[in-house]
Amino acid sequence: QGHVVRNWKVRWFVLLQDKLLYYKVEGGKKEPSPKGRILLDGCTIICPCLEYENRPLLIKLKTKTNTDYFLECCSREERDSWALDITGAIHAGHPVQVQELHRMKNSFKLLENISLHNIVERMYDSSTGIKLTRNLDQGNRYKETFTGSALVDWLISNSFAVSRFEAVTLASLLMDENFIRPVGVRSTEAMRSSDPSEKFLDDSTALYMFAESSKKNTSSKEEVHFNISELSGTIVKQGFLVKQGHKRKNWKVRKFVLRADPAFLHYYDPTKEDNKPVGGFSLRGCLVSALEDNGVPAGVKGNVQGNLFKIITKNDIHYYIQASSKAERVQWIEAIKRLT
């Protein structure tokens, strides 16, 4: 990804002992002189990097001067191979760390304080949990599923495992304890394997779902799950605003509650007495901005009184909200910006 223009370009990379060189490619050939370099001394590497939801093959490098580089590979195998080699180069002067890296890659010990219930609760989180999608397998459509490789990526990125081997073992435990279950031909057949290490597949074509998902799908109303931790933050602002619905695009009054540590914005239906939010999202990575009253954006329908502002989440979900006055709109925007 470019630093000035945030577009994605093909580059030819060469890994040296202390730096990563990248070259421009023209006519299928790399140019003789490098376009740039990434110094590996003091670098930290994040892999898998899930900052871009639609780009699961990313490696993130942060230099000691706090410059971020995002590199996208062509496959998970290539991504993991590059990540291991780059990590080895970063620690080249520390052979003990390199040995430890390879040891962790090929061994597994479940942390004593780890809780499978806690992992599943985090997986359900509406903003930072594992993304559920519709998938097609052998002509059958499955709702609210995730792939084996997506779960492995998620477990590593959330520090529940340090290698893919560990993450696969942990995912197998989740399956053994009936927190998740296989769906579709590939994952179901693997479940019948006599080898415990092959029961869960780290594969982008193997499908899994929460064991309770089938029960939820029979409900007439969509259930919204919230992690207790996201509702435990300090309330910094609350009040009534008008929000546009995502499906019907109608406008409804909602009570909004802004919390810090962790930073979340939840909204409640004032006609209900259970005091449970009907929606909410993490403010990490969000963008918030005022919308001019002399033009209605394409995503906005219905009765717009004015004082409109928009919040775009990290997952690219757009929320359109109306305040009662321009002053109130400014107050909400400033309060939200401080927490993003």
PDB file of C-alpha atoms in Angstrom, residues 63 162 178 184 222 255 305 327:
ATOM      1  CA  THR A  63       9.350   0.453  11.991  1.00  0.00           C
ATOM      2  CA  VAL A 162       1.018 -17.484  18.635  1.00  0.00           C
ATOM      3  CA  ASN A 178     -19.405 -28.102  21.104  1.00  0.00           C
ATOM      4  CA  GLY A 184     -20.560 -28.438   4.574  1.00  0.00           C
ATOM      5  CA  GLU A 222     -32.592 -10.895  14.960  1.00  0.00           C
ATOM      6  CA  LYS A 255     -31.126   7.248  23.186  1.00  0.00           C
ATOM      7  CA  GLN A 305     -34.809  17.907   9.221  1.00  0.00           C
ATOM      8  CA  ALA A 327     -24.653  23.105  18.513  1.00  0.00           C
TER       9      ALA A 327
END
